[in-house]
XYZ file of C-alpha atoms in Angstrom:
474
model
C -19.984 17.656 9.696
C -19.512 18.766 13.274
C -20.816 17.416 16.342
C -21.925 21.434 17.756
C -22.136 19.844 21.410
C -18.443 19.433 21.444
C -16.739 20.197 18.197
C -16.012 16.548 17.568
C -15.742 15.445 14.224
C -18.018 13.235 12.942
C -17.099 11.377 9.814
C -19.260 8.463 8.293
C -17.262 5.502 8.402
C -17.247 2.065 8.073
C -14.687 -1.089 7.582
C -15.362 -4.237 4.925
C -14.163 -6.891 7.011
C -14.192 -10.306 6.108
C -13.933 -13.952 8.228
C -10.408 -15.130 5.469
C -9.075 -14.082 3.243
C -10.265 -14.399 -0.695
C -13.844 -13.459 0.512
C -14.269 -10.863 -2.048
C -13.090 -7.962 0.385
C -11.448 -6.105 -2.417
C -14.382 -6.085 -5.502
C -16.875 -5.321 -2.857
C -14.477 -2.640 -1.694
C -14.375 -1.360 -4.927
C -17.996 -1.607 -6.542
C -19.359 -0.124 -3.315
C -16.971 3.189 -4.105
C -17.789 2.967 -7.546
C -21.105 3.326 -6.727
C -21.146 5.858 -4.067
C -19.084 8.216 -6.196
C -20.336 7.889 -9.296
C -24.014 6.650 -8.825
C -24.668 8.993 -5.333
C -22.080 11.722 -6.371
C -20.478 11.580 -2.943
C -16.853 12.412 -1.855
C -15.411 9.254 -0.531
C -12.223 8.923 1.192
C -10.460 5.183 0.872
C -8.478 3.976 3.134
C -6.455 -0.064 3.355
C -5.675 -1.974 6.617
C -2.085 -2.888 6.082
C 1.089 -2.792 4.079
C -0.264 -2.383 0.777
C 0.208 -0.651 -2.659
C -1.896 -2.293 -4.869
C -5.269 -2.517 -3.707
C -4.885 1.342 -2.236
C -4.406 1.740 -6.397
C -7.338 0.716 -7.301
C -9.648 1.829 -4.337
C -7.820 5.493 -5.113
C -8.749 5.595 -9.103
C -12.146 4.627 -8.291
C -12.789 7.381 -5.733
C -10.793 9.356 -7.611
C -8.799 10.497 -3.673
C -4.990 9.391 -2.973
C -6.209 6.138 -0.636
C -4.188 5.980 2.605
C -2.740 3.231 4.662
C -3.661 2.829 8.441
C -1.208 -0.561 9.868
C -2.034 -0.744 13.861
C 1.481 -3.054 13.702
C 3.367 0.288 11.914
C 1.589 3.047 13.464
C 0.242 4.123 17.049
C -3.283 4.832 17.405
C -2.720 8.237 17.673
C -1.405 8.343 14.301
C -4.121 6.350 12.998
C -6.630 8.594 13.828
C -5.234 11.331 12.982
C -4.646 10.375 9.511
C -8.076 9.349 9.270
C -9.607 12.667 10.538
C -6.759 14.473 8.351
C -7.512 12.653 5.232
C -11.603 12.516 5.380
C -11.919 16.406 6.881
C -13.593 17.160 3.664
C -14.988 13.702 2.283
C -18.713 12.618 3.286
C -17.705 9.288 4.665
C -14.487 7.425 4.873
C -14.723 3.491 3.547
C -11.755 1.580 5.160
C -10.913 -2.174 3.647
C -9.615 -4.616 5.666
C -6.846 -7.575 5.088
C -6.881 -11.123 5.466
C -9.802 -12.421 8.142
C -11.320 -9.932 10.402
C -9.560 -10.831 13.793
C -6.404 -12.260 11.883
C -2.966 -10.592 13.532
C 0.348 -10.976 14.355
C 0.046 -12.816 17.398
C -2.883 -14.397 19.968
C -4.154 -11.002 20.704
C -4.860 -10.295 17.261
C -2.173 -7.517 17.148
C -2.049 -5.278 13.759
C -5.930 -6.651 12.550
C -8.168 -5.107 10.868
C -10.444 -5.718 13.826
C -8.083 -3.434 15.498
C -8.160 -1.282 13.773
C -11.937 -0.796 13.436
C -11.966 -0.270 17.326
C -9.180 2.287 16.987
C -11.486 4.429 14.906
C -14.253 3.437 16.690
C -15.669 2.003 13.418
C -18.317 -0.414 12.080
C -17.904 -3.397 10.366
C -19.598 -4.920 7.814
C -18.905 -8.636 7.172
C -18.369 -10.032 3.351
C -18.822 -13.578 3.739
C -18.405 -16.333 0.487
C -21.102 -18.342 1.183
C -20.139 -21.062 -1.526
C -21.077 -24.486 -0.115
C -23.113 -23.064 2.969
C -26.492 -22.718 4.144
C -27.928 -22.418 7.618
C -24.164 -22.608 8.941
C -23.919 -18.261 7.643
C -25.523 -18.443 11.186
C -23.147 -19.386 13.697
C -20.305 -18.118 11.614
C -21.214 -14.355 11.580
C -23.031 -14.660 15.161
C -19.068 -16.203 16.130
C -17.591 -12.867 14.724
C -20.594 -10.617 16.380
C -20.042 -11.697 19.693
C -15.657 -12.738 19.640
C -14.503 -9.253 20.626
C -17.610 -6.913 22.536
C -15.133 -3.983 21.689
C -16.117 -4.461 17.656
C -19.642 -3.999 16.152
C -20.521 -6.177 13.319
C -23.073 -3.930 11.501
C -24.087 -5.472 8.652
C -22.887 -8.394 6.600
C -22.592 -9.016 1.964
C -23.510 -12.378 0.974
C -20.870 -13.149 -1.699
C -21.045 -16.078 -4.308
C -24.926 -16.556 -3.401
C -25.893 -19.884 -6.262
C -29.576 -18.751 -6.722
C -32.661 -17.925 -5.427
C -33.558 -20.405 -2.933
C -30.054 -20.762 -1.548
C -30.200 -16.653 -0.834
C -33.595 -17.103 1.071
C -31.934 -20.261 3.030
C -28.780 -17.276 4.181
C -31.060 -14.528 4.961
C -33.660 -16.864 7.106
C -30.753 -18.116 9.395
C -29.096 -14.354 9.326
C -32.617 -13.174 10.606
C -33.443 -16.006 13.159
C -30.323 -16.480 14.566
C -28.506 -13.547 14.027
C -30.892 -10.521 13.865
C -28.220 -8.786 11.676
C -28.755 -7.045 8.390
C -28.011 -7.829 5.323
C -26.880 -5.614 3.012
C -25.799 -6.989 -0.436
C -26.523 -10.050 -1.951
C -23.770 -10.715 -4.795
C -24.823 -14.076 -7.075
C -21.999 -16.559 -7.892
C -20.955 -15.648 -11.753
C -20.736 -11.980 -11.083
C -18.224 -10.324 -13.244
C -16.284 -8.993 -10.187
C -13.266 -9.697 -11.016
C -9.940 -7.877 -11.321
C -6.689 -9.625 -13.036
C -4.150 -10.896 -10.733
C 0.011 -11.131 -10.987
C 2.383 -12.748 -8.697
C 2.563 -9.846 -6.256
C -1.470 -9.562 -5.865
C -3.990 -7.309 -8.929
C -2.299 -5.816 -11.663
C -1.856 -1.928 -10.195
C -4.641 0.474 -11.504
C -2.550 2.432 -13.647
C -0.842 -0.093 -15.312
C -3.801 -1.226 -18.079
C -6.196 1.490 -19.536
C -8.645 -1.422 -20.668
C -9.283 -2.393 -16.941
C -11.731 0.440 -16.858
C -13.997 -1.731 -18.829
C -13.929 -4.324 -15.855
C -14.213 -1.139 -12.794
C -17.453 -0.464 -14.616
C -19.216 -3.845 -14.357
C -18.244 -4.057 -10.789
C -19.668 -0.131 -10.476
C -22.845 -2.026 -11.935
C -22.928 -5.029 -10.169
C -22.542 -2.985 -7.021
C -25.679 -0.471 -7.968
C -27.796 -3.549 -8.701
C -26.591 -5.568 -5.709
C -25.622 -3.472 -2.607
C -27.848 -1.820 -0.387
C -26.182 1.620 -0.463
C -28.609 3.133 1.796
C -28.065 0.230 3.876
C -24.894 0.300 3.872
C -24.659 5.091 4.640
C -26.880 4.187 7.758
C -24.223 1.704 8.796
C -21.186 4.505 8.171
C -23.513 7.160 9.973
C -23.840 5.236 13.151
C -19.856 5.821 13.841
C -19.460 8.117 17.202
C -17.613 11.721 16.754
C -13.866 12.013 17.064
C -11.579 14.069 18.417
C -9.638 16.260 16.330
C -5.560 14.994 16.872
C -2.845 17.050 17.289
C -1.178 17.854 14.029
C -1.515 19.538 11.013
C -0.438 20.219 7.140
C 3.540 21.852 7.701
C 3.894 25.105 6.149
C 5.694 25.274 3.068
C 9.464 26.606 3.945
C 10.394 28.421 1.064
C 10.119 28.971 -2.804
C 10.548 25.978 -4.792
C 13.564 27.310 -6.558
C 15.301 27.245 -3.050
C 14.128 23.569 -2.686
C 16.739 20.817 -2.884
C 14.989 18.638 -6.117
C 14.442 14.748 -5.043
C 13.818 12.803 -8.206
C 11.092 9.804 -7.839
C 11.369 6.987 -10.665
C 6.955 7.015 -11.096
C 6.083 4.415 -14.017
C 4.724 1.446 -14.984
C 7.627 -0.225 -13.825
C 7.992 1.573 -10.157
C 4.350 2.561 -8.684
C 4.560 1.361 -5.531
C 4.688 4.605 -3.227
C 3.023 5.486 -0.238
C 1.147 8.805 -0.849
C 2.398 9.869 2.451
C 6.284 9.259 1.739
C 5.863 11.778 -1.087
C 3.950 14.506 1.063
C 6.571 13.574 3.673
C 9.441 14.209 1.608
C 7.653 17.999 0.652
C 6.444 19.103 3.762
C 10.190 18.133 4.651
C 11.716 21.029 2.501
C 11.677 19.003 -0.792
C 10.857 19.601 -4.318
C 9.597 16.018 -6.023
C 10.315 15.891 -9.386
C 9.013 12.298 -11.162
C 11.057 10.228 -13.633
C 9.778 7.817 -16.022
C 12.286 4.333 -15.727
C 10.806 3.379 -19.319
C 11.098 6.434 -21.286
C 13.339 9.576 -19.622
C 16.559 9.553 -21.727
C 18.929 10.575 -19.097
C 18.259 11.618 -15.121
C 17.211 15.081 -14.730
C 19.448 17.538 -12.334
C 18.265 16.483 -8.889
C 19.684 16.370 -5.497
C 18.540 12.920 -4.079
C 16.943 10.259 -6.032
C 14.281 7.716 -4.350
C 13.278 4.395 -6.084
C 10.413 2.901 -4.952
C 8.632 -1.006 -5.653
C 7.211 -2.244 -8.360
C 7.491 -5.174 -11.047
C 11.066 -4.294 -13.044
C 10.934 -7.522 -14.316
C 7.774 -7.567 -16.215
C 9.087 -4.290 -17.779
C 12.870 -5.439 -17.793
C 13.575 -5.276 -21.219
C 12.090 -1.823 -21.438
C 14.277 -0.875 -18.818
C 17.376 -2.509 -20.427
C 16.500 -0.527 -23.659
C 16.773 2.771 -21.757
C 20.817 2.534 -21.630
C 20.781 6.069 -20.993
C 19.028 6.515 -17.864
C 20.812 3.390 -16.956
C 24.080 4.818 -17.448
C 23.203 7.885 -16.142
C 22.138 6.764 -12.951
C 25.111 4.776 -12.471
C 27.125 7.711 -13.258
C 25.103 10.102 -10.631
C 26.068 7.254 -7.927
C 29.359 6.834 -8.605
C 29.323 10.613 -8.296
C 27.933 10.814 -4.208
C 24.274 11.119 -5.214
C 22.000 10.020 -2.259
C 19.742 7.445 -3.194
C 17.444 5.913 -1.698
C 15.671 2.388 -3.140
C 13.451 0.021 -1.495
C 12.913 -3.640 -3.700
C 12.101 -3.226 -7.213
C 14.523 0.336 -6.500
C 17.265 -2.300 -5.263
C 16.772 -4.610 -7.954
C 16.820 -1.817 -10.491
C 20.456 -0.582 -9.032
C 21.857 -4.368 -9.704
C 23.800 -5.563 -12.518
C 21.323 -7.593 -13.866
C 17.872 -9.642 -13.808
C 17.497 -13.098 -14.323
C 13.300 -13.976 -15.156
C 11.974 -16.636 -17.611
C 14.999 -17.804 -19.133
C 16.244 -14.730 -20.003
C 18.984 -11.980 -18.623
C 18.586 -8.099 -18.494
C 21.083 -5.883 -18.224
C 19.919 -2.597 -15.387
C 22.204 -0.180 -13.766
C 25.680 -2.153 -12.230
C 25.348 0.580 -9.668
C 25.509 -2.202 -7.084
C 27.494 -5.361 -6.808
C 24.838 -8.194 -7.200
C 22.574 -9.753 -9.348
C 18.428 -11.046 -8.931
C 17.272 -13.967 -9.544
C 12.892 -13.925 -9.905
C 11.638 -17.032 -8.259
C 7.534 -18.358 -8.625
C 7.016 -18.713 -4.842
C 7.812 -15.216 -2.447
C 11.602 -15.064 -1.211
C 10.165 -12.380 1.545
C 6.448 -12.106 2.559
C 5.260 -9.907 5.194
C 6.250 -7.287 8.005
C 9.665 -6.584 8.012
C 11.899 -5.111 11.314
C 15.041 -4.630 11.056
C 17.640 -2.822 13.564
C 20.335 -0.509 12.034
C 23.960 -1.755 12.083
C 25.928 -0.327 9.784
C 27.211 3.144 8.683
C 24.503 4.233 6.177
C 23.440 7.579 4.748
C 19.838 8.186 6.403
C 19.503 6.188 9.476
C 21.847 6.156 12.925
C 23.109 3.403 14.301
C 20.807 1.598 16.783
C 17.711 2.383 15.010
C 14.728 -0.107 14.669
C 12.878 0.384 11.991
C 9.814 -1.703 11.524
C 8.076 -1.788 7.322
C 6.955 -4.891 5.479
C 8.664 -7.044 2.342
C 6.593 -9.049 -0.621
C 9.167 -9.870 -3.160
C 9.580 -13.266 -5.331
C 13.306 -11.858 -5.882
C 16.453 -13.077 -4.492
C 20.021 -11.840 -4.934
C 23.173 -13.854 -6.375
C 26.560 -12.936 -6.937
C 26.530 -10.653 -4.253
C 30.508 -9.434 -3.874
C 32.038 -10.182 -0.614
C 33.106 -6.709 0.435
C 29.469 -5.818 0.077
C 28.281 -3.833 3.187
C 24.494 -3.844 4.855
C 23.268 -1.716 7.185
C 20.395 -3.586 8.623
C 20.471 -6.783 10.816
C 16.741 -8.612 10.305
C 14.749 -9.009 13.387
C 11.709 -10.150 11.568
C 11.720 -11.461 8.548
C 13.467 -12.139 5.455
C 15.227 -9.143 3.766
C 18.350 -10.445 1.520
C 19.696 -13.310 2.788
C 17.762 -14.312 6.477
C 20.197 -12.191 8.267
C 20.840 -8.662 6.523
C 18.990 -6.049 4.586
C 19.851 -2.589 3.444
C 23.010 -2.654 0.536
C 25.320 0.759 1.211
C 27.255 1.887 -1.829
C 28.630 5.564 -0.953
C 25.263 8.021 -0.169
C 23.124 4.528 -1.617
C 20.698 2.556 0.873
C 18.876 -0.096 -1.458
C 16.639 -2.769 0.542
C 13.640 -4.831 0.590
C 12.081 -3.088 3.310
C 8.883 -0.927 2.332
C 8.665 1.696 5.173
C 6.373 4.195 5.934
C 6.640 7.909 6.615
C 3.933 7.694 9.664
C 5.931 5.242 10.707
C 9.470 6.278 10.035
C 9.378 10.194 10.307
C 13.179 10.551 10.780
C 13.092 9.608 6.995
C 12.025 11.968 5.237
C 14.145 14.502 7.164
C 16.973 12.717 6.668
C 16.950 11.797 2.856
C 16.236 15.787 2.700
C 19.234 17.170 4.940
C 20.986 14.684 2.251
C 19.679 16.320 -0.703
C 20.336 19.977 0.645
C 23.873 19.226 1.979
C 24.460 17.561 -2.101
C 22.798 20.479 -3.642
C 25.206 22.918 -1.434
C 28.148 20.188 -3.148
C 27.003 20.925 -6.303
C 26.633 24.998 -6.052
C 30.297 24.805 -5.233
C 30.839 23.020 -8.378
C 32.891 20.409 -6.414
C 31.309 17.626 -8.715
């Protein structure tokens, strides 16, 4: 809807924030979409604070809307709001979930928080608190949050993990006499609201058809437990916005003139910022997806890009697949531009070590992985360009995030990297970013708001191999 005073948008909004992590962030995240959507029939547009790809999964198959990443540490404001206003133009409200505890950053100031950025959007926030073990002392805990930071309004909080009866009356009397803040969900401890987990965080949405069966019981618990009306009175007290600068790029051609960049999409590689794809398009680019566990051989493309994911949970699935194996090696020994960020990397390797046992993948690069049970590389990633390499120039700081329990061995000594870490872990403490002719393969998850020059360049790449290949010089 429009604000007719001044042509502001004004988009119902609201963050689930949450005082630590493990508070139940993500189920209520997810039953209170589930609900909206397919109890109120309302467009709802998801978005995730943070470097993320598998709780934007599941908060996207339960709106049934691509859910986008806003990461104040990644992005300016600016692009923040614009990609909120761009993405919920034709939603009725946009539902953003938060990471780790409310006012939890990178530093003192509380840089790259979901507190952030709810006052970046000039958002609400309602406060999911576990209230195992605690009574009266809900009170001084969500007054602390209510009153830290006077730029952030604490709307409304979700009891989560409430025992029984009595000990939900005890919470809302101290909410109401100290506090005077609503409360709008009461969830009882022993609530089926529970997703399966893996090493790297929930299984991803697309991986398990029978997880629908556990999506509904949230959907129900949600219906019978949040105050959705609540909860739209909350979203509806956001302030307009102003339209940013910006808009969809036109499309530059007919897709037979399009240089073709192959994406390996699967069980196996899902982890893919909806944003790098559209980037990659409204770049000049055709996207053409490739199935790691199935495709026989690679399709004709012009530039192939390899996202995350779990290989090794699918590794011997991917080992079985010796011809898309082979033929990828063969397309990089032939100048193919690639581009691979962590499972992508370990993918390209000779070979993954995990539970005792070896798989052979592509030998496209000189190393092998090693899967560890504690994370090798956990968190925001910035690295600064070094080396020759086939998308970025020298000098370059490019800042993205890492969460991998891989390492590499047997990495050959004439190996070169085009990354020196800043922050973080990437391969070995020190570099990041393998180069094997027109191959970049690191740990580093970046982001097209983020990293705009990417997309560009990874096309120019594909175009300048496509014009290689017209002139049948390959």
């Amino acid at each position: 809807m429009k604000d007719r005073k001044n042509g502001n948008k004004c988009i119902p909004r609201l963050v689930i924030g949450a005082p630590r992590g493990r508070s139940g962030k993500t189920t209520v995240t997810i039953g209170l979409l589930a609900a909206l959507v397919r109890h109120l029939k309302l467009v709802v547009q998801p978005f995730k604070k943070g470097p993320d790809f598998i709780d934007p999964g599941w908060l996207s198959r339960v709106a049934g809307r691509a859910c986008r990443n806003l990461d104040s540490y990644l992005m300016s404001g600016e692009t923040i709001r614009y990609s909120l206003l761009r993405h919920s133009r034709d939603a009725d409200m946009a539902v953003v979930e938060g990471a780790m505890g409310l006012f939890d950053g990178v530093d003192l100031e509380g840089s790259g928080s979901t507190a952030e950025i709810a006052r970046i959007i000039a958002a609400p926030v309602i406060l999911v608190v576990d209230t195992t073990r605690m009574t009266r002392s809900v009170a001084p805990l969500v007054q602390g949050f209510m009153r830290f930071d006077p730029r952030i309004k604490v709307a409304g909080v979700v009891l989560n993990r409430v025992a029984r009866r009595r000990h939900e009356q005890m919470l809302r009397g101290a909410l109401e006499k100290y506090c005077g803040i609503p409360v709008l969900g009461v969830i009882p401890k022993g609530k089926k609201m529970v997703i399966p987990d893996r090493h790297l965080g929930l299984v991803p949405a697309g991986e398990r058809e029978e997880l629908e069966q556990a999506l509904e019981e949230i959907a129900r618990v949600a219906r019978q437990c949040l105050d959705l009306e609540g909860i739209l009175a909350v979203a509806r007290q956001a302030p307009p916005m102003e339209m940013a600068a910006g808009g969809d790029a036109p499309d530059d051609g007919m897709p037979d003139n399009k240089p073709v960049i192959g994406v390996f999409r699967d069980r196996a590689f899902s982890f893919y910022y909806p944003e790098n794809l559209e980037a990659l398009q409204e770049a000049g680019a055709r996207l053409v997806y490739i199935d790691a566990l199935r495709d026989p051989d690679l399709p004709q493309v012009d530039a192939l890009y390899i996202g995350g994911g779990f290989p090794e949970v699918f590794a011997g699935q991917l080992e079985a697949n010796e011809g898309l194996r082979k033929s990828v090696l063969r397309a990089v020994e032939a100048g193919l531009p690639v581009y691979a960020e962590c499972g992508g990397l370990m993918y390209l390797g000779r070979q993954i070590f995990w539970q005792g046992r070896s798989y052979r993948m592509c030998g496209a690069l000189p190393f092998d992985v090693v899967m560890e049970d504690r994370p090798c590389g956990h968190g925001y990633e910035v690295v600064e360009v070094t080396g020759e390499n086939p998308f970025f120039p020298a000098g370059s700081v490019i800042k993205g995030h890492e969460f991998h329990h891989s390492r590499l061995v047997n990495v050959d000594r004439d190996v070169r990297f085009a990354y020196r870490v800043l922050r973080g872990s990437g391969i070995d403490g020190e570099k990041d970013g393998v180069v094997y002719r027109n191959v970049l393969a690191s740990y580093n998850h970046i982001h097209a708001l983020a990293t705009p020059r990417w997309a560009e360049a990874l096309v120019e790449r594909a175009r300048q191999w496509r014009a290689h290949r017209g002139m049948g010089n390959i």
